[in-house]
Amino acid sequence: MALAREDINFENIKRESDVKMLVKNMVQTNNMIAHLKDEQIEMHNEIKSRDDAINKLEDDIQLLKKEKRWNMLWNNSLEEDIAKTQVFLAIVFLINILFTYFMSR
């Protein structure tokens, strides 16, 4: 009865509390949106760093493939040089044997 004498309107109180709850929910929603944006930025940075790492690895793979090709060519060239040297030494050895044979006669 005391409330009725002071003209307190329960509808106004209810509306004010609804507005407070809405404001509180909006603040929480804004905080959540800001948090999600921060996470999105972090994920974007992680993806960017992963892409950079992948690009570096791909460059390294290309360099290794080139180096492998170069090593294969160099190895083949080395084998050819060894074969030529062996033939040359065999000829020199044969000439030496022939020279020694004819000198001993």
Short mmCIF file of N, CA, C and O in Angstrom, two decimals:
data_model
loop_
_atom_site.label_atom_id
_atom_site.label_comp_id
_atom_site.label_asym_id
_atom_site.label_seq_id
_atom_site.Cartn_x
_atom_site.Cartn_y
_atom_site.Cartn_z
N MET A 1 0.81 -1.20 0.00
CA MET A 1 0.00 0.00 0.00
C MET A 1 0.85 1.26 0.00
O MET A 1 0.47 2.25 -0.60
N ALA A 2 1.99 1.15 0.65
CA ALA A 2 2.86 2.31 0.70
C ALA A 2 3.36 2.63 -0.70
O ALA A 2 3.53 3.79 -1.06
N LEU A 3 3.60 1.59 -1.47
CA LEU A 3 4.05 1.82 -2.85
C LEU A 3 2.97 2.48 -3.68
O LEU A 3 3.25 3.31 -4.53
N ALA A 4 1.75 2.12 -3.45
CA ALA A 4 0.65 2.71 -4.20
C ALA A 4 0.49 4.18 -3.85
O ALA A 4 0.15 5.00 -4.71
N ARG A 5 0.77 4.54 -2.63
CA ARG A 5 0.65 5.94 -2.23
C ARG A 5 1.72 6.79 -2.87
O ARG A 5 1.51 7.96 -3.14
N GLU A 6 2.90 6.20 -3.11
CA GLU A 6 4.00 6.98 -3.67
C GLU A 6 4.01 6.96 -5.19
O GLU A 6 4.94 7.41 -5.82
N ASP A 7 3.03 6.41 -5.81
CA ASP A 7 2.89 6.34 -7.27
C ASP A 7 4.06 5.63 -7.94
O ASP A 7 4.65 6.12 -8.90
N ILE A 8 4.41 4.47 -7.42
CA ILE A 8 5.48 3.67 -8.03
C ILE A 8 4.83 2.79 -9.06
O ILE A 8 3.89 2.04 -8.77
N ASN A 9 5.35 2.89 -10.28
CA ASN A 9 4.78 2.11 -11.38
C ASN A 9 5.67 0.90 -11.62
O ASN A 9 6.84 1.02 -11.96
N PHE A 10 5.09 -0.28 -11.41
CA PHE A 10 5.86 -1.52 -11.59
C PHE A 10 6.28 -1.74 -13.04
O PHE A 10 7.30 -2.36 -13.30
N GLU A 11 5.52 -1.24 -13.98
CA GLU A 11 5.87 -1.38 -15.39
C GLU A 11 7.16 -0.61 -15.70
O GLU A 11 8.01 -1.09 -16.44
N ASN A 12 7.30 0.58 -15.12
CA ASN A 12 8.53 1.36 -15.33
C ASN A 12 9.74 0.64 -14.74
O ASN A 12 10.82 0.62 -15.33
N ILE A 13 9.55 0.05 -13.56
CA ILE A 13 10.65 -0.69 -12.93
C ILE A 13 11.04 -1.88 -13.81
O ILE A 13 12.22 -2.16 -14.03
N LYS A 14 10.04 -2.57 -14.33
CA LYS A 14 10.31 -3.73 -15.18
C LYS A 14 11.04 -3.30 -16.45
O LYS A 14 12.00 -3.93 -16.88
N ARG A 15 10.60 -2.19 -17.06
CA ARG A 15 11.26 -1.70 -18.27
C ARG A 15 12.70 -1.30 -17.99
O ARG A 15 13.60 -1.57 -18.77
N GLU A 16 12.93 -0.64 -16.86
CA GLU A 16 14.30 -0.23 -16.51
C GLU A 16 15.20 -1.45 -16.32
O GLU A 16 16.34 -1.47 -16.76
N SER A 17 14.66 -2.48 -15.66
CA SER A 17 15.48 -3.67 -15.45
C SER A 17 15.71 -4.39 -16.77
O SER A 17 16.79 -4.93 -17.00
N ASP A 18 14.73 -4.39 -17.66
CA ASP A 18 14.91 -4.99 -19.00
C ASP A 18 15.98 -4.23 -19.77
O ASP A 18 16.82 -4.84 -20.44
N VAL A 19 15.97 -2.92 -19.67
CA VAL A 19 16.96 -2.10 -20.37
C VAL A 19 18.35 -2.39 -19.80
O VAL A 19 19.32 -2.55 -20.55
N LYS A 20 18.45 -2.50 -18.48
CA LYS A 20 19.74 -2.81 -17.86
C LYS A 20 20.25 -4.17 -18.34
O LYS A 20 21.43 -4.33 -18.65
N MET A 21 19.35 -5.14 -18.41
CA MET A 21 19.77 -6.47 -18.88
C MET A 21 20.19 -6.42 -20.35
O MET A 21 21.17 -7.06 -20.74
N LEU A 22 19.45 -5.67 -21.14
CA LEU A 22 19.81 -5.53 -22.55
C LEU A 22 21.18 -4.88 -22.70
O LEU A 22 22.01 -5.31 -23.50
N VAL A 23 21.41 -3.83 -21.93
CA VAL A 23 22.71 -3.14 -21.99
C VAL A 23 23.82 -4.09 -21.55
O VAL A 23 24.88 -4.17 -22.19
N LYS A 24 23.56 -4.84 -20.48
CA LYS A 24 24.56 -5.79 -20.00
C LYS A 24 24.85 -6.85 -21.07
O LYS A 24 26.01 -7.18 -21.34
N ASN A 25 23.80 -7.36 -21.70
CA ASN A 25 23.98 -8.35 -22.77
C ASN A 25 24.71 -7.77 -23.97
O ASN A 25 25.54 -8.43 -24.59
N MET A 26 24.42 -6.51 -24.30
CA MET A 26 25.10 -5.87 -25.43
C MET A 26 26.58 -5.68 -25.13
O MET A 26 27.43 -5.88 -25.99
N VAL A 27 26.90 -5.32 -23.90
CA VAL A 27 28.30 -5.15 -23.51
C VAL A 27 29.01 -6.49 -23.60
O VAL A 27 30.13 -6.60 -24.13
N GLN A 28 28.37 -7.54 -23.09
CA GLN A 28 28.97 -8.88 -23.19
C GLN A 28 29.15 -9.30 -24.64
O GLN A 28 30.18 -9.88 -25.01
N THR A 29 28.15 -9.00 -25.46
CA THR A 29 28.23 -9.35 -26.88
C THR A 29 29.36 -8.58 -27.55
O THR A 29 30.14 -9.15 -28.34
N ASN A 30 29.50 -7.30 -27.24
CA ASN A 30 30.59 -6.50 -27.81
C ASN A 30 31.95 -7.04 -27.38
O ASN A 30 32.89 -7.09 -28.17
N ASN A 31 32.05 -7.43 -26.11
CA ASN A 31 33.30 -8.01 -25.62
C ASN A 31 33.61 -9.31 -26.35
O ASN A 31 34.76 -9.57 -26.72
N MET A 32 32.60 -10.13 -26.56
CA MET A 32 32.79 -11.40 -27.27
C MET A 32 33.21 -11.14 -28.72
O MET A 32 34.10 -11.81 -29.26
N ILE A 33 32.59 -10.16 -29.36
CA ILE A 33 32.94 -9.82 -30.74
C ILE A 33 34.40 -9.34 -30.80
O ILE A 33 35.16 -9.74 -31.69
N ALA A 34 34.80 -8.51 -29.85
CA ALA A 34 36.19 -8.03 -29.83
C ALA A 34 37.14 -9.19 -29.62
O ALA A 34 38.19 -9.28 -30.28
N HIS A 35 36.78 -10.12 -28.73
CA HIS A 35 37.63 -11.30 -28.49
C HIS A 35 37.74 -12.15 -29.75
O HIS A 35 38.83 -12.61 -30.12
N LEU A 36 36.61 -12.36 -30.43
CA LEU A 36 36.62 -13.15 -31.66
C LEU A 36 37.43 -12.47 -32.76
O LEU A 36 38.12 -13.13 -33.53
N LYS A 37 37.35 -11.15 -32.82
CA LYS A 37 38.17 -10.43 -33.80
C LYS A 37 39.65 -10.61 -33.51
O LYS A 37 40.45 -10.78 -34.42
N ASP A 38 40.01 -10.54 -32.22
CA ASP A 38 41.41 -10.77 -31.84
C ASP A 38 41.86 -12.17 -32.25
O ASP A 38 42.96 -12.35 -32.77
N GLU A 39 41.01 -13.16 -31.98
CA GLU A 39 41.34 -14.53 -32.38
C GLU A 39 41.46 -14.65 -33.89
O GLU A 39 42.34 -15.36 -34.40
N GLN A 40 40.58 -13.96 -34.61
CA GLN A 40 40.64 -13.99 -36.07
C GLN A 40 41.96 -13.40 -36.57
O GLN A 40 42.59 -13.94 -37.48
N ILE A 41 42.39 -12.31 -35.95
CA ILE A 41 43.66 -11.69 -36.34
C ILE A 41 44.82 -12.64 -36.04
O ILE A 41 45.73 -12.81 -36.86
N GLU A 42 44.78 -13.30 -34.88
CA GLU A 42 45.83 -14.26 -34.53
C GLU A 42 45.86 -15.41 -35.54
O GLU A 42 46.93 -15.83 -35.98
N MET A 43 44.69 -15.92 -35.89
CA MET A 43 44.62 -17.02 -36.86
C MET A 43 45.14 -16.57 -38.21
O MET A 43 45.85 -17.31 -38.90
N HIS A 44 44.80 -15.35 -38.60
CA HIS A 44 45.28 -14.82 -39.87
C HIS A 44 46.81 -14.72 -39.87
O HIS A 44 47.47 -15.08 -40.85
N ASN A 45 47.36 -14.26 -38.74
CA ASN A 45 48.82 -14.16 -38.64
C ASN A 45 49.47 -15.54 -38.66
O ASN A 45 50.53 -15.71 -39.28
N GLU A 46 48.85 -16.51 -38.00
CA GLU A 46 49.38 -17.88 -38.02
C GLU A 46 49.35 -18.45 -39.44
O GLU A 46 50.32 -19.08 -39.88
N ILE A 47 48.26 -18.22 -40.15
CA ILE A 47 48.15 -18.71 -41.53
C ILE A 47 49.22 -18.05 -42.39
O ILE A 47 49.87 -18.70 -43.21
N LYS A 48 49.41 -16.76 -42.20
CA LYS A 48 50.42 -16.03 -42.97
C LYS A 48 51.81 -16.58 -42.68
O LYS A 48 52.61 -16.79 -43.60
N SER A 49 52.12 -16.82 -41.40
CA SER A 49 53.44 -17.35 -41.06
C SER A 49 53.61 -18.77 -41.60
O SER A 49 54.69 -19.15 -42.05
N ARG A 50 52.55 -19.57 -41.59
CA ARG A 50 52.62 -20.91 -42.17
C ARG A 50 52.84 -20.85 -43.67
O ARG A 50 53.62 -21.62 -44.22
N ASP A 51 52.15 -19.92 -44.32
CA ASP A 51 52.36 -19.75 -45.76
C ASP A 51 53.80 -19.35 -46.06
O ASP A 51 54.40 -19.85 -47.02
N ASP A 52 54.33 -18.45 -45.25
CA ASP A 52 55.73 -18.05 -45.43
C ASP A 52 56.67 -19.24 -45.24
O ASP A 52 57.61 -19.42 -46.02
N ALA A 53 56.40 -20.03 -44.22
CA ALA A 53 57.24 -21.22 -43.96
C ALA A 53 57.14 -22.20 -45.12
O ALA A 53 58.15 -22.77 -45.56
N ILE A 54 55.94 -22.39 -45.64
CA ILE A 54 55.75 -23.31 -46.78
C ILE A 54 56.50 -22.79 -48.00
O ILE A 54 57.16 -23.55 -48.71
N ASN A 55 56.42 -21.49 -48.25
CA ASN A 55 57.14 -20.91 -49.39
C ASN A 55 58.64 -21.08 -49.24
O ASN A 55 59.34 -21.40 -50.22
N LYS A 56 59.15 -20.88 -48.02
CA LYS A 56 60.59 -21.06 -47.79
C LYS A 56 60.98 -22.52 -48.02
O LYS A 56 62.02 -22.80 -48.63
N LEU A 57 60.15 -23.45 -47.54
CA LEU A 57 60.44 -24.87 -47.74
C LEU A 57 60.40 -25.24 -49.22
O LEU A 57 61.23 -26.02 -49.70
N GLU A 58 59.44 -24.67 -49.95
CA GLU A 58 59.37 -24.95 -51.38
C GLU A 58 60.62 -24.41 -52.09
O GLU A 58 61.16 -25.06 -52.98
N ASP A 59 61.08 -23.23 -51.69
CA ASP A 59 62.32 -22.68 -52.26
C ASP A 59 63.51 -23.58 -51.94
O ASP A 59 64.36 -23.84 -52.81
N ASP A 60 63.55 -24.06 -50.69
CA ASP A 60 64.64 -24.97 -50.31
C ASP A 60 64.59 -26.26 -51.13
O ASP A 60 65.64 -26.77 -51.55
N ILE A 61 63.39 -26.76 -51.36
CA ILE A 61 63.25 -27.98 -52.16
C ILE A 61 63.75 -27.74 -53.58
O ILE A 61 64.46 -28.58 -54.16
N GLN A 62 63.40 -26.60 -54.15
CA GLN A 62 63.86 -26.28 -55.50
C GLN A 62 65.38 -26.20 -55.55
O GLN A 62 66.02 -26.71 -56.47
N LEU A 63 65.98 -25.55 -54.53
CA LEU A 63 67.44 -25.46 -54.49
C LEU A 63 68.07 -26.84 -54.35
O LEU A 63 69.09 -27.13 -54.99
N LEU A 64 67.47 -27.69 -53.52
CA LEU A 64 68.01 -29.03 -53.35
C LEU A 64 67.89 -29.84 -54.64
O LEU A 64 68.80 -30.62 -54.98
N LYS A 65 66.79 -29.65 -55.37
CA LYS A 65 66.64 -30.35 -56.65
C LYS A 65 67.72 -29.89 -57.64
O LYS A 65 68.31 -30.71 -58.33
N LYS A 66 67.95 -28.57 -57.67
CA LYS A 66 69.01 -28.05 -58.55
C LYS A 66 70.36 -28.59 -58.14
O LYS A 66 71.18 -28.98 -58.98
N GLU A 67 70.61 -28.59 -56.81
CA GLU A 67 71.89 -29.09 -56.31
C GLU A 67 72.03 -30.58 -56.63
O GLU A 67 73.12 -31.04 -56.99
N LYS A 68 70.94 -31.32 -56.51
CA LYS A 68 70.99 -32.76 -56.82
C LYS A 68 71.33 -32.96 -58.29
O LYS A 68 72.15 -33.81 -58.63
N ARG A 69 70.68 -32.17 -59.16
CA ARG A 69 70.98 -32.27 -60.59
C ARG A 69 72.44 -31.94 -60.84
O ARG A 69 73.14 -32.62 -61.60
N TRP A 70 72.93 -30.87 -60.20
CA TRP A 70 74.32 -30.48 -60.38
C TRP A 70 75.24 -31.58 -59.89
O TRP A 70 76.22 -31.91 -60.56
N ASN A 71 74.94 -32.17 -58.74
CA ASN A 71 75.77 -33.25 -58.20
C ASN A 71 75.75 -34.47 -59.12
O ASN A 71 76.79 -35.12 -59.30
N MET A 72 74.58 -34.75 -59.70
CA MET A 72 74.51 -35.89 -60.62
C MET A 72 75.37 -35.62 -61.86
O MET A 72 76.11 -36.50 -62.31
N LEU A 73 75.28 -34.41 -62.39
CA LEU A 73 76.10 -34.05 -63.56
C LEU A 73 77.58 -34.11 -63.21
O LEU A 73 78.40 -34.63 -63.96
N TRP A 74 77.93 -33.57 -62.06
CA TRP A 74 79.32 -33.56 -61.63
C TRP A 74 79.82 -34.98 -61.40
O TRP A 74 80.94 -35.32 -61.78
N ASN A 75 78.96 -35.82 -60.80
CA ASN A 75 79.33 -37.22 -60.56
C ASN A 75 79.54 -37.96 -61.88
O ASN A 75 80.52 -38.70 -62.04
N ASN A 76 78.64 -37.72 -62.86
CA ASN A 76 78.80 -38.35 -64.16
C ASN A 76 80.09 -37.87 -64.83
O ASN A 76 80.81 -38.67 -65.43
N SER A 77 80.35 -36.58 -64.74
CA SER A 77 81.57 -36.03 -65.33
C SER A 77 82.80 -36.63 -64.66
O SER A 77 83.79 -36.96 -65.31
N LEU A 78 82.73 -36.76 -63.34
CA LEU A 78 83.85 -37.34 -62.59
C LEU A 78 84.09 -38.79 -62.99
O LEU A 78 85.24 -39.21 -63.18
N GLU A 79 83.00 -39.54 -63.15
CA GLU A 79 83.14 -40.94 -63.58
C GLU A 79 83.75 -41.02 -64.98
O GLU A 79 84.59 -41.89 -65.24
N GLU A 80 83.35 -40.11 -65.86
CA GLU A 80 83.94 -40.09 -67.21
C GLU A 80 85.43 -39.76 -67.13
O GLU A 80 86.25 -40.37 -67.83
N ASP A 81 85.77 -38.79 -66.28
CA ASP A 81 87.19 -38.43 -66.13
C ASP A 81 88.00 -39.60 -65.57
O ASP A 81 89.13 -39.85 -66.00
N ILE A 82 87.43 -40.31 -64.61
CA ILE A 82 88.12 -41.47 -64.05
C ILE A 82 88.32 -42.54 -65.12
O ILE A 82 89.40 -43.13 -65.23
N ALA A 83 87.29 -42.78 -65.92
CA ALA A 83 87.41 -43.79 -66.98
C ALA A 83 88.49 -43.38 -67.99
O ALA A 83 89.31 -44.22 -68.40
N LYS A 84 88.51 -42.09 -68.36
CA LYS A 84 89.53 -41.62 -69.30
C LYS A 84 90.92 -41.76 -68.69
O LYS A 84 91.87 -42.15 -69.39
N THR A 85 91.04 -41.44 -67.42
CA THR A 85 92.35 -41.56 -66.74
C THR A 85 92.79 -43.01 -66.69
O THR A 85 93.98 -43.31 -66.92
N GLN A 86 91.88 -43.92 -66.44
CA GLN A 86 92.23 -45.34 -66.39
C GLN A 86 92.71 -45.82 -67.77
O GLN A 86 93.69 -46.56 -67.87
N VAL A 87 92.01 -45.39 -68.82
CA VAL A 87 92.43 -45.78 -70.17
C VAL A 87 93.81 -45.20 -70.46
O VAL A 87 94.69 -45.90 -70.99
N PHE A 88 94.02 -43.93 -70.12
CA PHE A 88 95.31 -43.29 -70.35
C PHE A 88 96.43 -44.03 -69.60
O PHE A 88 97.50 -44.31 -70.16
N LEU A 89 96.20 -44.36 -68.34
CA LEU A 89 97.21 -45.08 -67.57
C LEU A 89 97.46 -46.48 -68.13
O LEU A 89 98.61 -46.95 -68.13
N ALA A 90 96.42 -47.13 -68.63
CA ALA A 90 96.61 -48.45 -69.23
C ALA A 90 97.49 -48.34 -70.47
O ALA A 90 98.39 -49.18 -70.70
N ILE A 91 97.25 -47.31 -71.28
CA ILE A 91 98.07 -47.11 -72.49
C ILE A 91 99.51 -46.80 -72.10
O ILE A 91 100.46 -47.37 -72.68
N VAL A 92 99.71 -45.93 -71.12
CA VAL A 92 101.06 -45.60 -70.66
C VAL A 92 101.75 -46.85 -70.12
O VAL A 92 102.93 -47.11 -70.40
N PHE A 93 101.02 -47.66 -69.36
CA PHE A 93 101.58 -48.88 -68.82
C PHE A 93 101.97 -49.83 -69.95
O PHE A 93 103.05 -50.44 -69.94
N LEU A 94 101.15 -49.96 -70.98
CA LEU A 94 101.44 -50.82 -72.13
C LEU A 94 102.67 -50.31 -72.87
O LEU A 94 103.55 -51.10 -73.24
N ILE A 95 102.73 -49.00 -73.08
CA ILE A 95 103.90 -48.41 -73.75
C ILE A 95 105.14 -48.67 -72.91
O ILE A 95 106.21 -49.01 -73.46
N ASN A 96 105.05 -48.54 -71.61
CA ASN A 96 106.18 -48.78 -70.72
C ASN A 96 106.65 -50.23 -70.83
O ASN A 96 107.85 -50.50 -70.88
N ILE A 97 105.70 -51.16 -70.85
CA ILE A 97 106.07 -52.58 -70.99
C ILE A 97 106.76 -52.83 -72.34
O ILE A 97 107.80 -53.50 -72.41
N LEU A 98 106.18 -52.27 -73.41
CA LEU A 98 106.78 -52.44 -74.73
C LEU A 98 108.18 -51.82 -74.78
O LEU A 98 109.11 -52.40 -75.33
N PHE A 99 108.29 -50.60 -74.23
CA PHE A 99 109.58 -49.93 -74.20
C PHE A 99 110.62 -50.77 -73.42
O PHE A 99 111.74 -50.95 -73.87
N THR A 100 110.20 -51.29 -72.29
CA THR A 100 111.10 -52.11 -71.47
C THR A 100 111.48 -53.39 -72.23
O THR A 100 112.65 -53.82 -72.21
N TYR A 101 110.53 -54.00 -72.91
CA TYR A 101 110.80 -55.22 -73.67
C TYR A 101 111.82 -54.96 -74.77
O TYR A 101 112.77 -55.70 -74.98
N PHE A 102 111.60 -53.87 -75.54
CA PHE A 102 112.52 -53.58 -76.66
C PHE A 102 113.88 -53.11 -76.18
O PHE A 102 114.90 -53.34 -76.84
N MET A 103 113.91 -52.45 -75.02
CA MET A 103 115.19 -52.01 -74.47
C MET A 103 116.02 -53.19 -73.95
O MET A 103 117.24 -53.16 -73.97
N SER A 104 115.35 -54.21 -73.48
CA SER A 104 116.08 -55.36 -72.95
C SER A 104 116.64 -56.23 -74.06
O SER A 104 117.57 -57.00 -73.82
N ARG A 105 116.18 -56.11 -75.25
CA ARG A 105 116.69 -56.91 -76.38
C ARG A 105 117.88 -56.27 -76.94
O ARG A 105 118.64 -55.77 -77.29
#
